[in-house]
JSON list of C-alpha atoms in Angstrom, two decimals:
[
{"chain": "A", "resi": 187, "resn": "PRO", "atom": "CA", "xyz": [0.00, 0.00, 0.00]},
{"chain": "A", "resi": 188, "resn": "SER", "atom": "CA", "xyz": [2.80, 2.47, 0.75]},
{"chain": "A", "resi": 189, "resn": "VAL", "atom": "CA", "xyz": [4.32, 1.92, -2.75]},
{"chain": "A", "resi": 190, "resn": "LEU", "atom": "CA", "xyz": [0.94, 2.42, -4.40]},
{"chain": "A", "resi": 191, "resn": "ASP", "atom": "CA", "xyz": [0.35, 5.59, -2.38]},
{"chain": "A", "resi": 192, "resn": "SER", "atom": "CA", "xyz": [3.76, 6.96, -3.36]},
{"chain": "A", "resi": 193, "resn": "PHE", "atom": "CA", "xyz": [3.15, 6.09, -7.02]},
{"chain": "A", "resi": 194, "resn": "ALA", "atom": "CA", "xyz": [-0.26, 7.78, -6.97]},
{"chain": "A", "resi": 195, "resn": "LEU", "atom": "CA", "xyz": [1.31, 10.88, -5.42]},
{"chain": "A", "resi": 196, "resn": "LEU", "atom": "CA", "xyz": [4.06, 11.03, -8.04]},
{"chain": "A", "resi": 197, "resn": "SER", "atom": "CA", "xyz": [1.57, 10.46, -10.86]},
{"chain": "A", "resi": 198, "resn": "GLY", "atom": "CA", "xyz": [-0.62, 13.31, -9.63]},
{"chain": "A", "resi": 199, "resn": "GLN", "atom": "CA", "xyz": [2.34, 15.67, -9.36]},
{"chain": "A", "resi": 200, "resn": "LEU", "atom": "CA", "xyz": [3.49, 14.79, -12.89]},
{"chain": "A", "resi": 201, "resn": "ASN", "atom": "CA", "xyz": [0.00, 15.40, -14.27]},
{"chain": "A", "resi": 202, "resn": "THR", "atom": "CA", "xyz": [-0.16, 18.77, -12.52]},
{"chain": "A", "resi": 203, "resn": "LEU", "atom": "CA", "xyz": [3.27, 19.73, -13.88]},
{"chain": "A", "resi": 204, "resn": "ASN", "atom": "CA", "xyz": [2.22, 18.79, -17.42]},
{"chain": "A", "resi": 205, "resn": "LYS", "atom": "CA", "xyz": [-0.93, 20.89, -17.15]},
{"chain": "A", "resi": 206, "resn": "VAL", "atom": "CA", "xyz": [1.10, 23.87, -15.97]},
{"chain": "A", "resi": 207, "resn": "LEU", "atom": "CA", "xyz": [3.62, 23.53, -18.80]},
{"chain": "A", "resi": 208, "resn": "LYS", "atom": "CA", "xyz": [0.90, 23.12, -21.43]},
{"chain": "A", "resi": 209, "resn": "HIS", "atom": "CA", "xyz": [-1.05, 26.15, -20.22]},
{"chain": "A", "resi": 210, "resn": "GLU", "atom": "CA", "xyz": [-1.14, 29.02, -22.69]},
{"chain": "A", "resi": 211, "resn": "LYS", "atom": "CA", "xyz": [0.05, 31.55, -20.08]},
{"chain": "A", "resi": 212, "resn": "THR", "atom": "CA", "xyz": [3.18, 29.53, -19.30]},
{"chain": "A", "resi": 213, "resn": "PRO", "atom": "CA", "xyz": [6.20, 31.03, -21.14]},
{"chain": "A", "resi": 214, "resn": "LEU", "atom": "CA", "xyz": [8.26, 28.77, -23.39]},
{"chain": "A", "resi": 215, "resn": "LEU", "atom": "CA", "xyz": [11.24, 27.22, -21.68]},
{"chain": "A", "resi": 216, "resn": "ARG", "atom": "CA", "xyz": [13.46, 27.90, -24.71]},
{"chain": "A", "resi": 217, "resn": "ASN", "atom": "CA", "xyz": [13.03, 31.62, -24.04]},
{"chain": "A", "resi": 218, "resn": "GLN", "atom": "CA", "xyz": [14.28, 31.33, -20.49]},
{"chain": "A", "resi": 219, "resn": "VAL", "atom": "CA", "xyz": [17.82, 32.21, -19.40]},
{"chain": "A", "resi": 220, "resn": "ILE", "atom": "CA", "xyz": [19.94, 29.43, -17.96]},
{"chain": "A", "resi": 221, "resn": "ILE", "atom": "CA", "xyz": [21.80, 30.41, -14.83]},
{"chain": "A", "resi": 222, "resn": "PRO", "atom": "CA", "xyz": [24.57, 28.07, -13.65]},
{"chain": "A", "resi": 223, "resn": "LEU", "atom": "CA", "xyz": [24.13, 27.27, -9.98]},
{"chain": "A", "resi": 224, "resn": "VAL", "atom": "CA", "xyz": [27.12, 24.96, -9.50]},
{"chain": "A", "resi": 225, "resn": "LEU", "atom": "CA", "xyz": [30.55, 25.72, -10.95]},
{"chain": "A", "resi": 226, "resn": "SER", "atom": "CA", "xyz": [33.44, 23.40, -10.24]},
{"chain": "A", "resi": 227, "resn": "PRO", "atom": "CA", "xyz": [36.98, 23.20, -11.58]},
{"chain": "A", "resi": 228, "resn": "ASP", "atom": "CA", "xyz": [36.93, 19.42, -11.11]},
{"chain": "A", "resi": 229, "resn": "ARG", "atom": "CA", "xyz": [36.35, 16.97, -13.94]},
{"chain": "A", "resi": 230, "resn": "ASP", "atom": "CA", "xyz": [32.69, 16.03, -14.38]},
{"chain": "A", "resi": 231, "resn": "GLU", "atom": "CA", "xyz": [32.06, 12.66, -16.01]},
{"chain": "A", "resi": 232, "resn": "GLU", "atom": "CA", "xyz": [28.37, 13.40, -16.61]},
{"chain": "A", "resi": 233, "resn": "ILE", "atom": "CA", "xyz": [29.22, 16.56, -18.58]},
{"chain": "A", "resi": 234, "resn": "MET", "atom": "CA", "xyz": [31.87, 14.61, -20.47]},
{"chain": "A", "resi": 235, "resn": "ARG", "atom": "CA", "xyz": [29.26, 12.04, -21.47]},
{"chain": "A", "resi": 236, "resn": "GLN", "atom": "CA", "xyz": [26.63, 14.60, -22.47]},
{"chain": "A", "resi": 237, "resn": "THR", "atom": "CA", "xyz": [29.06, 16.67, -24.51]},
{"chain": "A", "resi": 238, "resn": "GLU", "atom": "CA", "xyz": [30.76, 13.59, -26.06]},
{"chain": "A", "resi": 239, "resn": "GLY", "atom": "CA", "xyz": [34.08, 14.50, -24.47]},
{"chain": "A", "resi": 240, "resn": "ARG", "atom": "CA", "xyz": [34.20, 18.13, -25.63]},
{"chain": "A", "resi": 241, "resn": "VAL", "atom": "CA", "xyz": [33.69, 19.80, -22.20]},
{"chain": "A", "resi": 242, "resn": "PRO", "atom": "CA", "xyz": [35.56, 18.09, -19.36]},
{"chain": "A", "resi": 243, "resn": "VAL", "atom": "CA", "xyz": [34.74, 20.67, -16.66]},
{"chain": "A", "resi": 244, "resn": "PHE", "atom": "CA", "xyz": [32.04, 23.27, -16.02]},
{"chain": "A", "resi": 245, "resn": "SER", "atom": "CA", "xyz": [34.04, 26.09, -14.51]},
{"chain": "A", "resi": 246, "resn": "HIS", "atom": "CA", "xyz": [34.09, 29.92, -14.56]},
{"chain": "A", "resi": 247, "resn": "GLU", "atom": "CA", "xyz": [36.33, 29.80, -17.64]},
{"chain": "A", "resi": 248, "resn": "VAL", "atom": "CA", "xyz": [34.05, 27.83, -19.95]},
{"chain": "A", "resi": 249, "resn": "VAL", "atom": "CA", "xyz": [30.62, 28.99, -18.75]},
{"chain": "A", "resi": 250, "resn": "PRO", "atom": "CA", "xyz": [30.68, 32.38, -20.57]},
{"chain": "A", "resi": 251, "resn": "ASP", "atom": "CA", "xyz": [31.58, 30.68, -23.85]},
{"chain": "A", "resi": 252, "resn": "HIS", "atom": "CA", "xyz": [29.08, 27.83, -23.67]},
{"chain": "A", "resi": 253, "resn": "LEU", "atom": "CA", "xyz": [26.16, 29.84, -22.33]},
{"chain": "A", "resi": 254, "resn": "ARG", "atom": "CA", "xyz": [26.58, 32.92, -24.50]},
{"chain": "A", "resi": 255, "resn": "THR", "atom": "CA", "xyz": [23.55, 33.95, -26.55]},
{"chain": "A", "resi": 256, "resn": "LYS", "atom": "CA", "xyz": [25.32, 36.59, -28.65]},
{"chain": "A", "resi": 257, "resn": "PRO", "atom": "CA", "xyz": [28.32, 36.28, -30.97]},
{"chain": "A", "resi": 258, "resn": "ASP", "atom": "CA", "xyz": [31.71, 37.79, -30.24]},
{"chain": "A", "resi": 259, "resn": "PRO", "atom": "CA", "xyz": [32.03, 41.60, -30.58]},
{"chain": "A", "resi": 260, "resn": "GLU", "atom": "CA", "xyz": [34.30, 41.22, -33.61]},
{"chain": "A", "resi": 261, "resn": "VAL", "atom": "CA", "xyz": [31.74, 39.00, -35.33]},
{"chain": "A", "resi": 262, "resn": "GLU", "atom": "CA", "xyz": [28.98, 41.50, -34.50]},
{"chain": "A", "resi": 263, "resn": "GLU", "atom": "CA", "xyz": [30.99, 44.33, -36.08]},
{"chain": "A", "resi": 264, "resn": "GLN", "atom": "CA", "xyz": [31.59, 42.32, -39.26]},
{"chain": "A", "resi": 265, "resn": "GLU", "atom": "CA", "xyz": [27.93, 41.38, -39.47]},
{"chain": "A", "resi": 266, "resn": "LYS", "atom": "CA", "xyz": [26.86, 45.00, -39.09]},
{"chain": "A", "resi": 267, "resn": "GLN", "atom": "CA", "xyz": [29.29, 46.05, -41.81]},
{"chain": "A", "resi": 268, "resn": "LEU", "atom": "CA", "xyz": [27.92, 43.42, -44.18]},
{"chain": "A", "resi": 269, "resn": "ILE", "atom": "CA", "xyz": [24.33, 44.51, -43.48]},
{"chain": "A", "resi": 270, "resn": "THR", "atom": "CA", "xyz": [25.27, 48.15, -44.17]},
{"chain": "A", "resi": 271, "resn": "ASP", "atom": "CA", "xyz": [27.00, 47.26, -47.45]},
{"chain": "A", "resi": 272, "resn": "ALA", "atom": "CA", "xyz": [24.05, 45.15, -48.55]},
{"chain": "A", "resi": 273, "resn": "ALA", "atom": "CA", "xyz": [21.62, 48.00, -47.86]},
{"chain": "A", "resi": 274, "resn": "ARG", "atom": "CA", "xyz": [23.56, 50.33, -50.18]},
{"chain": "A", "resi": 275, "resn": "ILE", "atom": "CA", "xyz": [23.22, 48.05, -53.23]},
{"chain": "A", "resi": 276, "resn": "SER", "atom": "CA", "xyz": [20.16, 48.56, -55.43]},
{"chain": "A", "resi": 277, "resn": "PRO", "atom": "CA", "xyz": [17.91, 45.56, -56.15]},
{"chain": "A", "resi": 278, "resn": "ASP", "atom": "CA", "xyz": [18.89, 45.51, -59.85]},
{"chain": "A", "resi": 279, "resn": "ALA", "atom": "CA", "xyz": [22.61, 45.50, -59.06]},
{"chain": "A", "resi": 280, "resn": "ALA", "atom": "CA", "xyz": [22.07, 42.81, -56.45]},
{"chain": "A", "resi": 281, "resn": "GLN", "atom": "CA", "xyz": [20.16, 40.70, -58.95]},
{"chain": "A", "resi": 282, "resn": "LYS", "atom": "CA", "xyz": [22.95, 41.07, -61.53]},
{"chain": "A", "resi": 283, "resn": "GLN", "atom": "CA", "xyz": [25.54, 40.06, -58.96]},
{"chain": "A", "resi": 284, "resn": "ILE", "atom": "CA", "xyz": [23.47, 37.06, -58.00]},
{"chain": "A", "resi": 285, "resn": "GLN", "atom": "CA", "xyz": [23.12, 35.99, -61.63]},
{"chain": "A", "resi": 286, "resn": "SER", "atom": "CA", "xyz": [26.85, 36.41, -62.30]},
{"chain": "A", "resi": 287, "resn": "LEU", "atom": "CA", "xyz": [27.69, 34.43, -59.16]},
{"chain": "A", "resi": 288, "resn": "ASN", "atom": "CA", "xyz": [25.27, 31.67, -60.16]},
{"chain": "A", "resi": 289, "resn": "LYS", "atom": "CA", "xyz": [26.81, 31.55, -63.63]},
{"chain": "A", "resi": 290, "resn": "MET", "atom": "CA", "xyz": [30.32, 31.27, -62.22]},
{"chain": "A", "resi": 291, "resn": "CYS", "atom": "CA", "xyz": [29.23, 28.49, -59.88]},
{"chain": "A", "resi": 292, "resn": "SER", "atom": "CA", "xyz": [27.52, 26.64, -62.74]},
{"chain": "A", "resi": 293, "resn": "ASN", "atom": "CA", "xyz": [30.62, 26.86, -64.93]},
{"chain": "A", "resi": 294, "resn": "LEU", "atom": "CA", "xyz": [32.82, 25.69, -62.07]},
{"chain": "A", "resi": 295, "resn": "LEU", "atom": "CA", "xyz": [30.53, 22.74, -61.34]},
{"chain": "A", "resi": 296, "resn": "GLU", "atom": "CA", "xyz": [30.46, 21.83, -65.03]},
{"chain": "A", "resi": 297, "resn": "LYS", "atom": "CA", "xyz": [34.26, 21.85, -65.22]},
{"chain": "A", "resi": 298, "resn": "ILE", "atom": "CA", "xyz": [34.53, 19.75, -62.08]},
{"chain": "A", "resi": 299, "resn": "SER", "atom": "CA", "xyz": [32.02, 17.20, -63.38]},
{"chain": "A", "resi": 300, "resn": "LYS", "atom": "CA", "xyz": [33.82, 17.09, -66.75]},
{"chain": "A", "resi": 301, "resn": "GLU", "atom": "CA", "xyz": [37.16, 16.45, -65.06]},
{"chain": "A", "resi": 302, "resn": "GLU", "atom": "CA", "xyz": [35.58, 13.69, -62.98]},
{"chain": "A", "resi": 303, "resn": "ARG", "atom": "CA", "xyz": [34.07, 12.04, -66.08]},
{"chain": "A", "resi": 304, "resn": "GLU", "atom": "CA", "xyz": [37.37, 12.23, -67.96]},
{"chain": "A", "resi": 305, "resn": "SER", "atom": "CA", "xyz": [39.30, 10.80, -65.03]},
{"chain": "A", "resi": 306, "resn": "GLU", "atom": "CA", "xyz": [36.78, 7.97, -64.67]},
{"chain": "A", "resi": 307, "resn": "SER", "atom": "CA", "xyz": [36.87, 7.18, -68.39]},
{"chain": "A", "resi": 308, "resn": "GLY", "atom": "CA", "xyz": [40.68, 7.31, -68.39]},
{"chain": "A", "resi": 309, "resn": "GLY", "atom": "CA", "xyz": [40.80, 4.94, -65.45]},
{"chain": "A", "resi": 310, "resn": "LEU", "atom": "CA", "xyz": [38.41, 2.56, -67.22]},
{"chain": "A", "resi": 311, "resn": "ARG", "atom": "CA", "xyz": [40.55, 2.65, -70.37]},
{"chain": "A", "resi": 312, "resn": "GLN", "atom": "CA", "xyz": [43.67, 1.92, -68.39]},
{"chain": "A", "resi": 313, "resn": "ASN", "atom": "CA", "xyz": [42.05, -0.89, -66.44]},
{"chain": "A", "resi": 314, "resn": "LYS", "atom": "CA", "xyz": [40.36, -2.45, -69.48]},
{"chain": "A", "resi": 315, "resn": "GLN", "atom": "CA", "xyz": [42.02, -5.75, -70.35]},
{"chain": "A", "resi": 316, "resn": "THR", "atom": "CA", "xyz": [42.63, -6.43, -74.04]},
{"chain": "A", "resi": 317, "resn": "PHE", "atom": "CA", "xyz": [43.78, -10.04, -73.71]},
{"chain": "A", "resi": 318, "resn": "ASN", "atom": "CA", "xyz": [43.02, -13.19, -71.82]},
{"chain": "A", "resi": 319, "resn": "PRO", "atom": "CA", "xyz": [45.83, -14.04, -69.37]},
{"chain": "A", "resi": 320, "resn": "ALA", "atom": "CA", "xyz": [44.81, -17.71, -69.28]},
{"chain": "A", "resi": 321, "resn": "ASP", "atom": "CA", "xyz": [45.13, -18.07, -73.06]},
{"chain": "A", "resi": 322, "resn": "THR", "atom": "CA", "xyz": [48.47, -16.26, -73.06]},
{"chain": "A", "resi": 323, "resn": "ASN", "atom": "CA", "xyz": [49.87, -18.49, -70.32]},
{"chain": "A", "resi": 324, "resn": "ALA", "atom": "CA", "xyz": [48.62, -21.60, -72.12]},
{"chain": "A", "resi": 325, "resn": "LEU", "atom": "CA", "xyz": [50.32, -20.54, -75.38]},
{"chain": "A", "resi": 326, "resn": "VAL", "atom": "CA", "xyz": [53.61, -19.73, -73.62]},
{"chain": "A", "resi": 327, "resn": "ALA", "atom": "CA", "xyz": [53.56, -23.07, -71.78]},
{"chain": "A", "resi": 328, "resn": "ALA", "atom": "CA", "xyz": [52.81, -24.96, -75.01]},
{"chain": "A", "resi": 329, "resn": "VAL", "atom": "CA", "xyz": [55.62, -23.25, -76.96]},
{"chain": "A", "resi": 330, "resn": "ALA", "atom": "CA", "xyz": [58.25, -23.32, -74.23]},
{"chain": "A", "resi": 331, "resn": "PHE", "atom": "CA", "xyz": [57.53, -26.62, -72.46]},
{"chain": "A", "resi": 332, "resn": "GLY", "atom": "CA", "xyz": [55.17, -28.47, -74.79]},
{"chain": "A", "resi": 333, "resn": "LYS", "atom": "CA", "xyz": [52.45, -28.46, -72.17]},
{"chain": "A", "resi": 334, "resn": "GLY", "atom": "CA", "xyz": [49.11, -29.68, -73.46]},
{"chain": "A", "resi": 335, "resn": "LEU", "atom": "CA", "xyz": [50.49, -31.11, -76.72]},
{"chain": "A", "resi": 336, "resn": "SER", "atom": "CA", "xyz": [49.65, -34.68, -77.72]},
{"chain": "A", "resi": 337, "resn": "ASN", "atom": "CA", "xyz": [52.45, -37.28, -77.48]},
{"chain": "A", "resi": 338, "resn": "ARG", "atom": "CA", "xyz": [50.85, -39.72, -79.95]},
{"chain": "A", "resi": 339, "resn": "ARG", "atom": "CA", "xyz": [52.60, -40.36, -83.29]},
{"chain": "A", "resi": 340, "resn": "PRO", "atom": "CA", "xyz": [50.98, -41.66, -86.46]},
{"chain": "A", "resi": 341, "resn": "PRO", "atom": "CA", "xyz": [51.86, -45.22, -87.48]},
{"chain": "A", "resi": 342, "resn": "GLY", "atom": "CA", "xyz": [55.02, -45.50, -89.56]},
{"chain": "A", "resi": 343, "resn": "SER", "atom": "CA", "xyz": [56.33, -42.12, -88.53]},
{"chain": "A", "resi": 344, "resn": "GLY", "atom": "CA", "xyz": [59.29, -43.69, -86.77]},
{"chain": "A", "resi": 345, "resn": "ALA", "atom": "CA", "xyz": [60.81, -45.10, -90.01]},
{"chain": "A", "resi": 346, "resn": "SER", "atom": "CA", "xyz": [63.94, -43.47, -91.29]},
{"chain": "A", "resi": 347, "resn": "VAL", "atom": "CA", "xyz": [63.37, -41.20, -94.25]},
{"chain": "A", "resi": 348, "resn": "GLN", "atom": "CA", "xyz": [66.04, -40.46, -96.83]},
{"chain": "A", "resi": 349, "resn": "SER", "atom": "CA", "xyz": [65.08, -38.23, -99.68]},
{"chain": "A", "resi": 350, "resn": "GLY", "atom": "CA", "xyz": [66.85, -35.61, -101.70]},
{"chain": "A", "resi": 351, "resn": "GLN", "atom": "CA", "xyz": [63.78, -33.42, -101.96]},
{"chain": "A", "resi": 352, "resn": "PRO", "atom": "CA", "xyz": [63.08, -31.04, -99.06]},
{"chain": "A", "resi": 353, "resn": "GLY", "atom": "CA", "xyz": [59.79, -31.71, -97.35]},
{"chain": "A", "resi": 354, "resn": "ALA", "atom": "CA", "xyz": [59.47, -35.19, -98.77]},
{"chain": "A", "resi": 355, "resn": "GLY", "atom": "CA", "xyz": [60.55, -36.76, -95.51]},
{"chain": "A", "resi": 356, "resn": "ALA", "atom": "CA", "xyz": [57.91, -34.86, -93.60]},
{"chain": "A", "resi": 357, "resn": "ILE", "atom": "CA", "xyz": [55.23, -35.80, -96.10]},
{"chain": "A", "resi": 358, "resn": "ILE", "atom": "CA", "xyz": [56.18, -39.47, -96.07]},
{"chain": "A", "resi": 359, "resn": "ALA", "atom": "CA", "xyz": [56.63, -39.52, -92.28]},
{"chain": "A", "resi": 360, "resn": "GLY", "atom": "CA", "xyz": [53.22, -37.99, -91.80]},
{"chain": "A", "resi": 361, "resn": "ALA", "atom": "CA", "xyz": [51.50, -40.33, -94.23]},
{"chain": "A", "resi": 362, "resn": "SER", "atom": "CA", "xyz": [49.85, -43.33, -92.64]},
{"chain": "A", "resi": 363, "resn": "GLY", "atom": "CA", "xyz": [51.14, -46.75, -93.67]},
{"chain": "A", "resi": 364, "resn": "ILE", "atom": "CA", "xyz": [53.61, -45.50, -96.30]},
{"chain": "A", "resi": 365, "resn": "GLN", "atom": "CA", "xyz": [57.20, -46.79, -96.25]},
{"chain": "A", "resi": 366, "resn": "GLN", "atom": "CA", "xyz": [60.10, -45.89, -98.47]},
{"chain": "A", "resi": 367, "resn": "VAL", "atom": "CA", "xyz": [61.99, -48.76, -100.02]},
{"chain": "A", "resi": 368, "resn": "PRO", "atom": "CA", "xyz": [65.69, -48.38, -100.89]},
{"chain": "A", "resi": 369, "resn": "MET", "atom": "CA", "xyz": [66.23, -48.03, -104.63]},
{"chain": "A", "resi": 370, "resn": "THR", "atom": "CA", "xyz": [69.00, -49.85, -106.51]},
{"chain": "A", "resi": 371, "resn": "GLY", "atom": "CA", "xyz": [70.07, -50.01, -110.14]},
{"chain": "A", "resi": 372, "resn": "THR", "atom": "CA", "xyz": [70.06, -47.44, -112.83]},
{"chain": "A", "resi": 373, "resn": "PRO", "atom": "CA", "xyz": [67.75, -44.45, -112.75]},
{"chain": "A", "resi": 374, "resn": "ALA", "atom": "CA", "xyz": [65.63, -46.04, -115.42]},
{"chain": "A", "resi": 375, "resn": "GLN", "atom": "CA", "xyz": [65.29, -49.17, -113.34]},
{"chain": "A", "resi": 376, "resn": "GLN", "atom": "CA", "xyz": [64.57, -47.35, -110.08]},
{"chain": "A", "resi": 377, "resn": "GLN", "atom": "CA", "xyz": [60.99, -48.00, -109.14]},
{"chain": "A", "resi": 378, "resn": "PRO", "atom": "CA", "xyz": [59.93, -46.92, -105.64]},
{"chain": "A", "resi": 379, "resn": "MET", "atom": "CA", "xyz": [57.78, -49.23, -103.65]},
{"chain": "A", "resi": 380, "resn": "LEU", "atom": "CA", "xyz": [55.09, -47.50, -101.63]},
{"chain": "A", "resi": 381, "resn": "ALA", "atom": "CA", "xyz": [53.30, -49.70, -99.10]},
{"chain": "A", "resi": 382, "resn": "GLY", "atom": "CA", "xyz": [54.37, -52.84, -101.03]},
{"chain": "A", "resi": 383, "resn": "VAL", "atom": "CA", "xyz": [52.88, -51.59, -104.34]},
{"chain": "A", "resi": 384, "resn": "GLN", "atom": "CA", "xyz": [55.23, -51.16, -107.30]},
{"chain": "A", "resi": 385, "resn": "MET", "atom": "CA", "xyz": [54.88, -47.78, -108.94]},
{"chain": "A", "resi": 386, "resn": "ALA", "atom": "CA", "xyz": [55.00, -47.50, -112.72]},
{"chain": "A", "resi": 387, "resn": "PRO", "atom": "CA", "xyz": [57.99, -45.70, -114.23]},
{"chain": "A", "resi": 388, "resn": "ALA", "atom": "CA", "xyz": [57.58, -42.14, -115.36]},
{"chain": "A", "resi": 389, "resn": "GLY", "atom": "CA", "xyz": [56.03, -41.83, -118.79]},
{"chain": "A", "resi": 390, "resn": "GLN", "atom": "CA", "xyz": [54.14, -45.11, -118.56]},
{"chain": "A", "resi": 391, "resn": "PRO", "atom": "CA", "xyz": [50.45, -45.09, -117.79]},
{"chain": "A", "resi": 392, "resn": "GLY", "atom": "CA", "xyz": [49.56, -46.78, -114.54]},
{"chain": "A", "resi": 393, "resn": "LYS", "atom": "CA", "xyz": [47.02, -49.52, -114.23]}
]
């Protein structure tokens, strides 16, 4: 019962406070001046947490800076000077200056975007690959080490070839089942035997 009584008391006080704050005659809290009641040169962990480590202490040195509602006097003077200079310019002149400034900004943005596009296209051209590394490596391995080439030989390619004509040995070695028979006798009597078949002499029609 005591807990319920305390809770009911707190709930009533909170409701009363909300009604007072929501009343139309109550001034807005954002318009009220904050007056520091406790100033300490010691490190305050709660302030460190709330300010994300920017304000370690809440002392007489930092209070005027953090609770100020007006800018520095130098900044106020510069702002007044700018307002005075702006009041002297006619609306037409101000409009022309605005247009010229907008044009300069547009040109600058266009140049920047163009440079970015050119740099991106140049990077793409440099990074674009014009060959296949796998094919290149396969060709180099095949030429240098014979990798991937077939070791099979056609039948009869191991026979010794003796011919006076260049390329004849390669043709005969590559032909399947063709053997060269040694030739004896006179040139007129020389008749090569190819695969056991006697060839007709030159000038005579074959059967």
